Every structure is written in C-alpha cells, then in structure tokens.
Amino acid sequence: MSPLFPALAARSQRPALRFGDRALTHAELADAAGSLARRLAGEQRVAIWATPTLGTAVGVVAALLAGVPVVPVNPRSGERELAHIARDSAPTLVLAEPGVTLPPALAALPRLDVDVDAGTGVDGEAPEAGSPAGAFPEPSPEAPALIVYTSGTTGPPKGAVLPRRALTSTLDALADAWQWTADDVLVHALPLFHVHGLILGILGPLRRGGSVTHLGRFDTAGVARELSSGATMLFGVPTMYHRIAEALADDPALAEALAGARLLVSGSAALPVHDHRRIAAATGRRVVERYGMTETLMNTSVRADGEPRAGTVGVPLHGVELRLVDESGAAIETYDGESVGEIQVRGPNLFTEYLNRPDATEAAFTDGWFRTGDMAIRDPDGYVRIVGRKATDLIKSGGYKIGAGEIENVLLEHSGVREAAVTGEPDPDLGERIVAWIVPARPEAPPTEKELADHVAGQLAAHKRPRTVRYLDALPRNDMGKIMKRALHG
Ligand code: MCA
Ligand code: AMP
C-alpha cells in the first residue's frame, strides 16, 4: 500500500497545517512528526487529548507514521465517559499539548507533550532535520490506525477500529468525487476527535499534499476571512451552514467569500433544503452533501462534476457498494424514488470491529454488509436520499451522534430524578435538540434545568447535555411498563 502521506516523505515545502499563527509546511511536519514517531515506536496504543490545535494534528500524524493506533479523546469529555474510554482502550501513553492538565482518568498514565512551537520540536527537543518520515515501514493495510468512539442507543460509546486501508480508500474516493488536489486549501472548525474533523479535515489535506487552516472555533467571520484569502474548500456540519445561511442576509463579505470557494461540503447530518436554498440564493453556490458514518467512513457524495441536488447525499463513492434492504431483509432492486429501505454498505472504507465488543461487531453486519440504521430511497439515476433512521433512540445534534440511553442512565443517577426519558426534538440550529423528560424525586423541589445540564456535561460531554427539560408527574408507559416515548411529544 502507498504510504498514508506521500507529501511528507517528499518533504514538500508547501504549507500543510495552520492553526491561528502556528503553521507547518509538509517538510516541517515531517520533521516534527518524524521525531515524535521515533519516540512512539513500540507503544501499544496512544490516546491523544484532541484539542483543536496543531499539537493534536502532529501527534496523530506521528502515531500513524509509527504505526501505533491512536485514540482521539474529546477534551470536553466528562468523568464517566473518560473513565470508560481509558479503561476500554487501555492506552500505554497519552499525548497532549504542553501545559494541559489532564483529568484523573488519564493523568495516571505515562504522558508525552507534543510541543511543536517555533522549531522546538517535540517535548522540548529540537526536531531532527531531514527526519525520514518516509523511512518508517508502512504497516499492513489492515493494521488499526485510529480507534474512534461513537455512541449507540444504549450503553457507553463503542470504539470503532479503523484500519489504514479504510483511511486511504475513503480519502482517495473523496479526492476522485471532489477533484480534490494539492492545490486545495481547506478551512474548517470541526472538533478533532471525530471522523469528520480529523480524518476528512486534517488527514485529507495532508494525504493530498494540500493544506488546511483550522479556525479553532467556528464563526462566520473566520470562514469569510479564510475563503477570501486563498482557501478553496469548506467542510462543516449543517449547524454551521445554518448559521452561515442566517448571517448571509446582513453580510455581503461572507456571501462574496462563499461565492469564490471551489467547494462547500456539508456532512454528519442532513442539511435542510431551506438552508441549501438560502445559501444558493445569496452566493450562487450549491453546498455539496456527503454521507458517512464513524464505522464506514464515507459512503456517498454529490460529485464536484455531478448535478448538485438539495436533499440528497449523492451517489456511492468509488469502491463502495451500497444497497437498500426492506423490512423482510430483501434488497430493493428498483430505483424508483419512493421505496424506502435501510442503507447497507460494503467496501474497503469499513471499520474492522468495535474494540472489545465482538457481540456488537457481529450484530452490526448481515452477510458481510454493514447495517447503517439509516433509511433511504434512491432516485432513478442513483442519487440517495436519506429519509430517516431506524433507531429513535439515536439523536443527531449539531452533527454529533448521541444515544438517549446513555443520557437517561446519567440523569437517573442524579438524586433529584426519579424517572427520566430522553428524546430528540427538531431544532432549526442543531437539527435535533436533546430534551429530558423528568419525574422529579421531590416534586416540590425539582432539580433545575441548569443543574441537570451540568450533571450530564460533567459525566458525559457538553454536547450531550439536555437543552430543554420538561417536568412530568409520571412517564407514559405501556402495559409492559415500557416508556412510550412517542406519547411524550403528543
Ligand atoms: C455550555 N457549555 C458547557 C455547558 N453548557 N460546558 C459544560 N457544561 C455545560 N453545562 C459550553 C460548551 O462546552 C461550549 O464551550 C459552549 O458552551 C457552547 O457549546 P455548545 O452549546 O455545545 O455549542 P453549540 O453552539 O451547540 O455548537 C455547535 C457546533 C458543534 C459548533 C456546530 O455542535 C460542533 O462542533 N459540531 C460538530 C460535530 C461533529 O464534528 N460531528 C462529526 C461526527 P466553548 O464555547 O468553549 O466551545 S463524525 C460523523 O458524524 C460522520 C463520520 C460524518 O458523516 O461526518
Ligand atoms: P456518526 O455515527 O457520528 O459517525 O454519525 C453517522 C450518522 O450521521 C449516519 O448514520 C447518518 O445518520 C448521519 N449522517 C452523516 N452524514 C449525513 C448526511 N449528509 N445526511 C444525513 N445524515 C447524515
């Protein structure tokens, strides 16, 4: 297999990474990551405290060069989530930016600082000039590259083990679909502990030999600034495009910047047609949607040379086999724009397993096809339209996948909560917003909305906190005692 990052081995002098005023060319990245990679050789598995910073990008590249599987950790993870990830993935070392105080679940592990500022190399050592980034032997295509934690309907998140061939095949298929080259400059503001921000947004440009500017945090002014000063592509979740659509009316500079971009890509959740239209009307540009999943990486996309069609996620990417399966388990052969089935996929883009969860891995496949749980129809020309999801207990909020059960368990541990149910409700900004339905232990003194949000953020993660809390005397239950969530929204 070709190395993951040919431009590093070639010591290209072109820009590679920029975070604020910190930047590296491919050759500088080869030195910094190469030095660190030598220190990582022999480690079993490393965790990285994935702040949206240069150190995270360098640390991940170093681990990939060294062939050491890397677990990106949300730096806003709460105690319970962090303890689970640390226990489940059992890293032998933690990488973090210098000066970061790690929480107890990680602080007990050996730590290595990734200090890439102004020629200081890693951990205070000067990088070795001419560091042979190409000198590391390329591991087997099946070797695990990344372990990315993703929520299910119940229980704690599972670690999806992503092999090297999944990364290369998905990034090369996207290059084909998007005509993505070394001349592209990407701008994004996504978190670096998920597939979208890390694999597509950082490893993608590096594999192409192009560059990426990360904004640190999303705002429309940063997007406008970068797209009007050389950036060619934007990756975002629908919430970001929604905020762009809202801002466009009063921001001609933003409209001009977007109009000049080569490609605007949205993914991780559905971009509402209303936002597609508003952006197209103000900028003349059509946002391209692509559809993926942590376990499968990217499955479909609207092609740069194809017809953009709002409300669709385009066609299967090169190498990806996609079928729709009806309730009886039979494949739907017609492309009629109306028969709904579950999307199942097969191809080199898929993960190998859920770490330590052979049961869950087995349940995720049927005859070698991965069940996505997403429901779709196919237009006569093959364009896929996602129409829903099998599991109502999975919520997509701000592009994050969140399991209702995980939040319910944590809410039930709060002393002020007797019963709890969690649902997703439509939200114009977040797509869905998390709603907690609570029967308080003491109705005369229920826990406040803020108290419950802080409790969930402290145990799980800030993005999993309920945005709305509704108080009830009892939860609606059927004869079997099961909570009837559909009745909640009555
Ligand atoms: C608020 N905050 C709190 C609390 N309340 N922190 C702790 N406890 C609390 N009670 C903090 C937050 O941490 C944050 O801090 C700030 O307040 C605002 O947070 P939040 O409300 O969550 O921000 P938001 O406005 O909802 O964020 C919108 C967003 C974000 C920026 C669009 O949702 C986002 O980055 N989404 C990207 C998700 C993503 O990458 N998904 C890809 C999954 P501060 O202000 O300091 O930040 S991969 C995938 O899905 C597949 C493969 C695919 O197809 O891509
Ligand atoms: P995650 O498990 O966080 O990787 O999220 C994967 C899920 O995000 C998929 O199963 C889909 O439900 C959803 N998703 C990703 N991209 C899109 C898209 N363009 N349109 C609709 N849903 C999407």
Coordinates of C-alpha atoms and ligand atoms in Angstrom, one line a residue:
M1 CA 0.0 0.0 0.0
S2 CA 1.2 3.5 -0.7
P3 CA 2.3 5.5 2.4
L4 CA -0.5 7.5 4.0
F5 CA 1.2 10.8 3.5
P6 CA 3.3 10.9 0.3
A7 CA 3.9 14.7 0.6
L8 CA 5.7 14.2 3.9
A9 CA 8.1 11.7 2.5
A10 CA 8.7 14.0 -0.4
R11 CA 9.4 16.9 2.0
S12 CA 7.2 19.3 0.1
Q13 CA 7.8 22.9 1.1
R14 CA 4.2 23.8 0.6
P15 CA 2.0 24.8 3.6
A16 CA 0.4 21.8 5.4
L17 CA -1.2 22.9 8.6
R18 CA -2.3 26.2 10.1
F19 CA -3.9 26.8 13.4
G20 CA -4.0 30.6 14.2
D21 CA -0.4 31.8 14.0
R22 CA 1.1 28.4 14.2
A23 CA 1.8 26.7 10.9
L24 CA 3.9 23.9 9.4
T25 CA 4.9 23.0 5.8
H26 CA 4.9 19.3 4.9
A27 CA 8.7 19.2 5.3
E28 CA 8.4 20.8 8.8
L29 CA 5.6 18.4 9.7
A30 CA 7.7 15.5 8.5
D31 CA 10.5 16.7 10.9
A32 CA 8.2 17.3 13.9
A33 CA 6.0 14.2 13.4
G34 CA 9.0 12.1 12.4
S35 CA 10.8 12.9 15.7
L36 CA 7.8 12.1 17.7
A37 CA 7.1 8.9 15.8
R38 CA 10.5 7.6 16.8
R39 CA 9.6 8.2 20.5
L40 CA 6.3 6.3 19.9
A41 CA 7.7 3.2 18.3
G42 CA 6.9 0.2 20.4
E43 CA 3.9 1.7 22.1
Q44 CA 0.8 -0.5 22.0
R45 CA -1.8 2.3 21.7
V46 CA -1.8 6.0 22.4
A47 CA -4.6 8.3 23.4
I48 CA -4.5 11.9 22.3
W49 CA -6.1 14.8 24.1
A50 CA -7.7 16.1 21.0
T51 CA -7.9 19.9 21.4
P52 CA -8.4 21.8 18.1
T53 CA -4.7 22.6 18.0
L54 CA -1.5 22.0 15.9
G55 CA -0.2 19.6 18.6
T56 CA -3.2 17.2 18.0
A57 CA -2.6 17.1 14.3
V58 CA 1.1 16.5 14.7
G59 CA 0.5 13.9 17.4
V60 CA -1.9 11.9 15.2
V61 CA 0.3 12.1 12.2
A62 CA 3.3 10.9 14.3
A63 CA 1.3 7.9 15.7
L64 CA 0.2 7.0 12.1
L65 CA 3.8 7.2 10.9
A66 CA 5.0 5.0 13.8
G67 CA 2.1 2.5 13.1
V68 CA 0.8 3.0 16.6
P69 CA -3.1 3.0 16.9
V70 CA -4.3 6.3 18.2
V71 CA -7.5 7.1 20.2
P72 CA -8.6 10.7 19.9
V73 CA -10.3 11.9 23.1
N74 CA -12.8 14.7 23.4
P75 CA -11.1 17.2 25.7
R76 CA -14.6 18.1 27.0
S77 CA -15.4 14.5 28.0
G78 CA -17.0 14.2 31.4
E79 CA -15.7 11.8 34.1
R80 CA -17.7 8.8 33.3
E81 CA -17.2 8.9 29.6
L82 CA -13.5 9.4 30.0
A83 CA -13.1 6.6 32.5
H84 CA -14.9 4.3 30.1
I85 CA -12.7 5.3 27.1
A86 CA -9.5 5.0 29.2
R87 CA -10.5 1.6 30.6
D88 CA -11.8 0.2 27.3
S89 CA -8.9 1.4 25.0
A90 CA -6.1 0.9 27.6
P91 CA -3.6 3.3 26.1
T92 CA 0.0 2.9 27.1
L93 CA 0.7 6.6 26.7
V94 CA -1.2 9.9 26.4
L95 CA -0.2 12.7 24.0
A96 CA -1.2 16.3 24.9
E97 CA -0.2 19.8 24.3
P98 CA 2.2 21.2 26.9
G99 CA 0.6 22.8 29.9
V100 CA -2.7 20.9 29.6
T101 CA -3.9 19.4 33.0
L102 CA -5.3 16.0 32.3
P103 CA -8.2 14.7 34.4
P104 CA -7.6 11.8 36.7
A105 CA -8.6 9.0 34.3
L106 CA -5.7 9.9 32.0
A107 CA -3.3 11.7 34.4
A108 CA -2.3 8.3 35.9
L109 CA -0.9 7.2 32.5
P110 CA 2.6 8.0 31.1
R111 CA 2.4 11.3 29.2
L112 CA 4.3 12.8 26.3
D113 CA 3.9 16.5 25.5
V114 CA 3.6 17.4 21.8
D115 CA 5.5 20.7 21.7
V116 CA 5.8 21.9 18.1
D117 CA 6.2 25.6 18.6
A118 CA 8.7 27.5 16.5
G119 CA 11.3 24.9 15.9
T120 CA 11.4 23.5 19.4
G121 CA 10.5 20.0 18.2
V122 CA 8.7 17.6 20.4
D123 CA 8.8 17.7 24.1
G124 CA 11.5 20.4 24.2
E125 CA 13.9 18.6 21.8
A126 CA 15.0 20.0 18.5
P127 CA 13.5 18.1 15.6
E128 CA 16.0 16.1 13.6
A129 CA 16.5 17.9 10.3
G130 CA 15.7 15.7 7.3
S131 CA 13.8 13.4 9.6
P132 CA 12.9 10.4 7.4
A133 CA 9.1 10.5 7.5
G134 CA 9.3 8.1 4.6
A135 CA 11.7 5.8 6.4
F136 CA 9.0 4.3 8.7
P137 CA 7.9 1.0 7.3
E138 CA 4.3 1.1 6.1
P139 CA 2.2 -1.3 8.3
S140 CA -0.2 -3.7 6.8
P141 CA -3.4 -2.2 5.3
E142 CA -5.4 -4.0 7.9
A143 CA -3.4 -2.6 10.8
P144 CA -5.5 -0.4 13.1
A145 CA -4.9 3.3 12.5
L146 CA -7.5 5.0 14.7
I147 CA -10.0 4.0 17.3
V148 CA -12.9 6.5 17.3
Y149 CA -15.6 6.3 20.0
T150 CA -19.2 6.5 18.8
S151 CA -22.5 6.4 20.7
G152 CA -25.1 3.7 20.4
T153 CA -28.7 3.7 21.5
T154 CA -27.8 2.3 24.9
G155 CA -24.7 1.8 27.0
P156 CA -21.4 3.6 26.7
P157 CA -19.7 4.6 23.4
K158 CA -18.0 1.9 21.4
G159 CA -14.6 2.2 19.9
A160 CA -14.7 1.7 16.1
V161 CA -11.3 0.3 15.0
L162 CA -10.4 2.0 11.7
P163 CA -7.7 0.2 9.7
R164 CA -5.2 2.1 7.4
R165 CA -6.9 0.9 4.2
A166 CA -10.2 2.5 5.4
L167 CA -8.5 5.9 5.7
T168 CA -6.7 5.7 2.3
S169 CA -9.7 4.3 0.4
T170 CA -12.1 6.9 1.8
L171 CA -9.8 9.8 1.3
D172 CA -8.9 8.7 -2.3
A173 CA -12.5 8.2 -3.1
L174 CA -13.3 11.7 -1.9
A175 CA -10.4 13.1 -4.0
D176 CA -12.0 11.4 -7.0
A177 CA -15.5 12.7 -6.2
W178 CA -14.4 16.2 -5.3
Q179 CA -11.5 16.7 -7.7
W180 CA -9.5 17.3 -4.5
T181 CA -5.8 18.1 -5.2
A182 CA -2.7 19.5 -3.6
D183 CA -3.8 23.0 -4.7
D184 CA -6.8 22.9 -2.4
V185 CA -6.7 24.9 0.9
L186 CA -9.4 23.7 3.3
V187 CA -10.9 25.7 6.0
H188 CA -12.7 24.1 8.9
A189 CA -13.6 24.5 12.5
L190 CA -14.7 20.9 13.4
P191 CA -13.6 19.1 16.5
L192 CA -10.6 16.8 16.1
F193 CA -11.9 13.7 17.9
H194 CA -14.3 12.5 15.3
V195 CA -14.1 11.3 11.7
H196 CA -15.3 14.5 10.0
G197 CA -12.9 16.9 11.6
L198 CA -9.9 14.6 12.0
I199 CA -9.9 12.2 9.1
L200 CA -11.5 14.3 6.4
G201 CA -10.5 17.7 7.7
I202 CA -6.8 17.1 8.7
L203 CA -5.6 13.8 7.2
G204 CA -7.4 14.5 3.9
P205 CA -5.5 17.6 3.0
L206 CA -2.2 16.0 4.2
R207 CA -2.8 13.0 2.0
R208 CA -3.4 15.2 -1.0
G209 CA -0.3 17.3 -0.3
G210 CA -2.5 20.3 0.1
S211 CA -3.2 22.3 3.3
V212 CA -5.8 23.1 6.0
T213 CA -6.5 26.1 8.1
H214 CA -8.3 25.3 11.3
L215 CA -10.3 28.1 12.9
G216 CA -10.1 26.9 16.5
R217 CA -13.7 27.6 16.9
F218 CA -16.5 28.2 14.3
D219 CA -17.6 31.6 13.4
T220 CA -18.8 33.1 10.1
A221 CA -16.2 35.8 10.2
G222 CA -13.4 33.3 10.2
V223 CA -14.9 31.4 7.3
A224 CA -15.3 34.6 5.3
R225 CA -11.7 35.7 6.1
E226 CA -10.1 32.4 5.0
L227 CA -12.3 31.9 1.9
S228 CA -11.5 35.4 0.7
S229 CA -7.7 34.9 1.3
G230 CA -6.9 31.7 -0.5
A231 CA -8.9 28.9 1.0
T232 CA -10.8 26.9 -1.7
M233 CA -12.9 24.4 0.3
L234 CA -15.1 24.5 3.4
F235 CA -16.2 21.4 5.4
G236 CA -18.9 21.9 8.0
V237 CA -21.8 20.3 9.8
P238 CA -25.4 21.5 8.9
T239 CA -25.5 23.6 12.1
M240 CA -22.5 25.6 10.7
Y241 CA -24.2 26.1 7.3
H242 CA -27.4 27.1 9.1
R243 CA -25.5 29.8 10.9
I244 CA -23.9 30.9 7.6
A245 CA -27.4 31.0 6.0
E246 CA -28.7 33.1 8.8
A247 CA -25.7 35.5 8.6
L248 CA -25.7 35.9 4.8
A249 CA -28.6 38.4 4.6
D250 CA -26.6 41.0 6.5
D251 CA -23.1 40.1 5.5
P252 CA -22.1 40.7 1.8
A253 CA -18.5 39.9 2.5
L254 CA -19.5 36.4 3.7
A255 CA -21.6 35.9 0.5
E256 CA -18.7 37.0 -1.7
A257 CA -16.3 34.7 0.1
L258 CA -18.5 31.7 -0.3
A259 CA -19.2 32.6 -3.9
G260 CA -15.5 32.4 -4.6
A261 CA -15.0 28.9 -3.0
R262 CA -14.3 25.9 -5.2
L263 CA -16.3 23.5 -3.0
L264 CA -18.6 23.8 0.0
V265 CA -19.2 20.4 1.7
S266 CA -21.7 19.5 4.4
G267 CA -22.0 16.3 6.3
S268 CA -22.6 14.4 9.6
A269 CA -26.3 15.1 9.4
A270 CA -28.9 16.3 6.9
L271 CA -28.7 19.9 5.7
P272 CA -32.2 21.2 5.4
V273 CA -33.3 22.1 1.9
H274 CA -34.3 25.6 3.2
D275 CA -30.7 26.3 4.2
H276 CA -29.4 24.8 0.8
R277 CA -31.7 27.3 -0.9
R278 CA -30.8 30.3 1.1
I279 CA -27.1 29.7 0.6
A280 CA -27.6 29.2 -3.2
A281 CA -29.7 32.3 -3.5
A282 CA -27.2 34.5 -1.7
T283 CA -24.0 33.1 -3.1
G284 CA -24.8 31.3 -6.4
R285 CA -23.1 28.3 -4.9
R286 CA -24.6 24.9 -4.1
V287 CA -23.5 23.1 -1.0
V288 CA -22.4 19.5 -1.7
E289 CA -23.6 16.9 0.7
R290 CA -21.8 13.6 1.5
Y291 CA -22.9 10.8 3.8
G292 CA -20.8 8.8 6.1
M293 CA -20.5 7.2 9.5
T294 CA -17.8 6.6 12.0
E295 CA -17.9 2.8 11.2
T296 CA -17.9 3.2 7.4
L297 CA -16.1 6.5 6.8
M298 CA -17.6 8.0 3.7
N299 CA -20.3 6.2 1.6
T300 CA -21.8 8.6 -0.8
S301 CA -21.3 12.1 -2.1
V302 CA -22.6 14.5 -4.6
R303 CA -19.7 14.8 -7.1
A304 CA -18.0 18.0 -7.9
D305 CA -18.7 17.3 -11.6
G306 CA -22.2 16.0 -10.9
E307 CA -25.5 17.7 -10.6
P308 CA -26.0 19.2 -7.1
R309 CA -29.3 18.2 -5.8
A310 CA -30.5 19.6 -2.4
G311 CA -31.9 16.9 -0.1
T312 CA -29.7 14.1 -1.5
V313 CA -26.4 12.7 -0.4
G314 CA -25.3 11.9 -4.0
V315 CA -24.1 8.6 -5.3
P316 CA -21.9 5.8 -3.8
L317 CA -18.2 6.7 -3.8
H318 CA -15.6 4.7 -5.7
G319 CA -15.2 1.3 -4.2
V320 CA -18.3 1.5 -2.0
E321 CA -21.2 -1.0 -2.6
L322 CA -24.5 0.3 -1.3
R323 CA -27.9 -1.5 -1.2
L324 CA -31.3 -0.7 0.3
V325 CA -32.9 -3.5 2.2
D326 CA -36.6 -3.7 3.0
E327 CA -38.2 -4.9 6.3
S328 CA -38.2 -8.6 5.2
G329 CA -34.4 -8.4 4.6
A330 CA -34.7 -8.4 0.8
A331 CA -32.7 -6.0 -1.3
I332 CA -34.7 -3.3 -3.1
E333 CA -33.6 -3.5 -6.8
T334 CA -35.7 -0.6 -8.1
Y335 CA -34.5 3.0 -8.3
D336 CA -38.0 4.4 -8.1
G337 CA -37.6 7.4 -5.8
E338 CA -40.1 6.0 -3.4
S339 CA -39.2 2.5 -2.0
V340 CA -37.7 3.0 1.4
G341 CA -35.1 0.6 2.8
E342 CA -32.2 0.5 5.2
I343 CA -28.8 1.5 3.8
Q344 CA -26.3 -1.3 4.0
V345 CA -22.8 -0.9 2.7
R346 CA -19.7 -3.0 1.9
G347 CA -16.2 -1.9 0.8
P348 CA -12.6 -1.1 1.8
N349 CA -13.9 2.0 3.7
L350 CA -15.3 0.0 6.5
F351 CA -14.0 -0.4 10.1
T352 CA -12.8 -3.8 11.2
E353 CA -14.6 -4.2 14.6
Y354 CA -15.8 -2.5 17.8
L355 CA -12.9 -2.7 20.2
N356 CA -13.6 -5.4 22.9
R357 CA -17.1 -5.9 21.6
P358 CA -17.3 -9.0 19.3
D359 CA -21.1 -9.2 20.1
A360 CA -21.7 -5.7 18.8
T361 CA -19.5 -6.2 15.8
E362 CA -21.4 -9.3 14.8
A363 CA -24.7 -7.7 15.3
A364 CA -23.7 -4.8 13.0
F365 CA -23.3 -7.0 9.9
T366 CA -25.6 -9.1 7.9
D367 CA -24.0 -11.4 5.2
G368 CA -20.9 -9.2 5.2
W369 CA -22.9 -6.0 4.7
F370 CA -22.8 -3.3 7.4
R371 CA -26.2 -2.1 8.6
T372 CA -26.1 1.6 8.9
G373 CA -29.6 2.0 10.5
D374 CA -30.2 4.9 8.1
M375 CA -33.4 4.7 5.9
A376 CA -33.3 6.0 2.4
I377 CA -34.8 6.0 -1.1
R378 CA -33.0 6.1 -4.4
D379 CA -33.8 8.4 -7.3
P380 CA -33.9 6.8 -10.8
D381 CA -30.4 8.0 -11.5
G382 CA -29.0 6.5 -8.3
Y383 CA -28.9 9.6 -6.1
V384 CA -29.5 8.5 -2.5
R385 CA -32.0 10.5 -0.3
I386 CA -31.9 9.7 3.4
V387 CA -35.4 9.9 4.9
G388 CA -34.9 8.8 8.5
R389 CA -33.3 6.5 10.9
K390 CA -34.3 3.1 12.3
A391 CA -33.5 3.8 15.9
T392 CA -35.5 6.6 17.5
D393 CA -33.1 6.5 20.5
L394 CA -30.2 7.9 18.4
I395 CA -30.1 11.7 18.3
K396 CA -28.1 13.9 15.9
S397 CA -27.5 17.2 17.5
G398 CA -25.0 19.7 16.0
G399 CA -23.7 16.8 13.9
Y400 CA -22.9 14.7 17.0
K401 CA -24.4 11.3 17.4
I402 CA -25.8 10.9 20.9
G403 CA -27.5 7.9 22.5
A404 CA -30.7 8.6 24.5
G405 CA -30.0 5.6 26.9
E406 CA -26.6 6.9 27.9
I407 CA -28.1 10.2 29.0
E408 CA -31.0 8.6 30.7
N409 CA -28.6 6.4 32.8
V410 CA -26.7 9.5 34.0
L411 CA -29.9 11.5 34.7
L412 CA -31.2 8.6 36.8
E413 CA -28.1 8.9 39.0
H414 CA -29.0 12.4 40.0
S415 CA -30.6 12.4 43.4
G416 CA -33.3 14.8 42.3
V417 CA -34.5 12.5 39.5
R418 CA -37.0 9.6 40.0
E419 CA -37.7 8.8 36.3
A420 CA -36.1 10.1 33.1
A421 CA -36.6 9.7 29.4
V422 CA -34.6 11.5 26.6
T423 CA -35.8 12.3 23.2
G424 CA -34.6 14.4 20.2
E425 CA -36.8 17.3 19.1
P426 CA -36.4 19.2 15.8
D427 CA -34.3 22.3 16.2
P428 CA -33.6 24.8 13.4
D429 CA -30.0 25.3 14.5
L430 CA -28.9 21.9 15.9
G431 CA -31.0 19.7 13.7
E432 CA -32.2 18.0 16.8
R433 CA -32.1 19.2 20.4
I434 CA -31.9 16.9 23.4
V435 CA -35.0 17.0 25.5
A436 CA -35.0 15.4 29.0
W437 CA -38.4 14.4 30.4
I438 CA -38.0 14.2 34.2
V439 CA -40.2 12.9 37.0
P440 CA -38.6 14.7 40.0
A441 CA -37.9 12.7 43.2
R442 CA -39.4 15.7 45.1
P443 CA -42.0 17.5 43.0
E444 CA -41.9 20.4 45.3
A445 CA -38.2 21.0 44.7
P446 CA -37.2 19.6 41.3
P447 CA -33.6 19.9 40.1
T448 CA -33.2 22.9 37.8
E449 CA -32.6 22.7 34.1
K450 CA -29.0 24.0 34.6
E451 CA -28.3 21.5 37.3
L452 CA -29.3 18.6 35.1
A453 CA -27.4 20.0 32.1
D454 CA -24.2 20.5 34.2
H455 CA -24.6 17.0 35.6
V456 CA -24.7 15.4 32.1
A457 CA -21.9 17.6 30.8
G458 CA -19.8 16.7 33.8
Q459 CA -20.3 13.0 33.4
L460 CA -20.6 12.5 29.6
A461 CA -19.8 15.6 27.4
A462 CA -21.0 19.1 27.0
H463 CA -22.7 18.3 23.6
K464 CA -24.8 15.6 25.3
R465 CA -26.4 17.9 27.8
P466 CA -30.2 18.4 27.6
R467 CA -31.1 21.8 26.1
T468 CA -34.6 21.5 27.4
V469 CA -36.0 19.9 30.5
R470 CA -39.7 19.1 30.8
Y471 CA -41.1 18.0 34.2
L472 CA -43.9 15.4 34.5
D473 CA -45.8 13.7 37.3
A474 CA -45.2 10.3 35.6
L475 CA -43.8 9.0 32.3
P476 CA -46.3 7.4 29.9
R477 CA -45.8 3.6 30.0
N478 CA -47.4 0.7 28.2
D479 CA -48.8 -2.4 29.8
M480 CA -45.3 -3.9 29.9
G481 CA -44.0 -0.9 31.8
K482 CA -42.0 0.3 28.8
I483 CA -41.8 4.1 28.4
M484 CA -43.8 5.2 25.3
K485 CA -41.5 7.9 24.0
R486 CA -43.8 8.7 21.1
A487 CA -46.5 9.8 23.6
L488 CA -44.2 12.3 25.1
H489 CA -44.4 14.7 22.3
G490 CA -48.1 14.2 22.0
Ligands
MCA1 C1 -22.3 25.0 27.7 N1 -21.1 24.6 27.6 C2 -20.9 23.8 28.7 C3 -22.2 23.7 29.3 N2 -23.0 24.5 28.7 N3 -19.9 23.1 29.1 C4 -20.0 22.4 30.2 N4 -21.2 22.3 30.9 C5 -22.3 22.9 30.5 N5 -23.4 22.8 31.2 C6 -20.0 25.1 26.7 C7 -19.6 24.2 25.6 O1 -18.7 23.3 26.0 C8 -19.0 25.2 24.6 O2 -17.8 25.8 25.0 C9 -20.0 26.2 24.7 O3 -20.6 26.2 26.0 C10 -21.1 26.1 23.6 O4 -21.3 24.7 23.5 P1 -22.4 24.1 22.6 O5 -23.7 24.7 23.1 O6 -22.3 22.7 22.6 O7 -22.1 24.7 21.2 P2 -23.0 24.6 20.1 O8 -23.4 26.0 19.8 O9 -24.1 23.7 20.3 O10 -22.0 24.1 19.0 C11 -22.4 24.0 17.6 C12 -21.3 23.3 16.8 C13 -21.0 22.0 17.5 C14 -20.1 24.2 16.8 C15 -21.8 23.2 15.4 O11 -22.2 21.2 17.6 C16 -19.9 21.2 16.7 O12 -18.8 21.5 16.7 N6 -20.4 20.1 15.9 C17 -19.5 19.3 15.2 C18 -19.9 17.8 15.4 C19 -19.0 16.9 14.6 O13 -17.9 17.1 14.2 N7 -19.6 15.7 14.2 C20 -18.9 14.8 13.4 C21 -19.1 13.4 13.9 P3 -16.9 26.6 24.0 O14 -17.7 27.8 23.7 O15 -15.7 26.9 24.8 O16 -16.7 25.7 22.9 S1 -18.4 12.3 12.7 C22 -19.7 11.9 11.7 O17 -20.8 12.3 12.0 C23 -19.7 11.1 10.5 C24 -18.5 10.3 10.2 C25 -19.8 12.1 9.3 O18 -20.6 11.8 8.4 O19 -19.2 13.1 9.4
AMP2 P1 -21.6 9.1 13.4 O1 -22.0 7.8 14.0 O2 -21.4 10.2 14.4 O3 -20.5 8.9 12.6 O4 -22.8 9.6 12.5 C1 -23.2 8.9 11.4 C2 -24.6 9.2 11.0 O5 -24.7 10.6 10.7 C3 -25.1 8.5 9.9 O6 -25.5 7.2 10.2 C4 -26.3 9.3 9.4 O7 -27.4 9.1 10.2 C5 -25.7 10.7 9.7 N1 -25.2 11.4 8.5 C6 -24.0 11.7 8.2 N2 -23.9 12.4 7.0 C7 -25.2 12.7 6.7 C8 -25.9 13.4 5.7 N3 -25.1 14.1 4.7 N4 -27.2 13.5 5.6 C9 -27.9 12.8 6.6 N5 -27.4 12.1 7.6 C10 -26.1 12.1 7.7

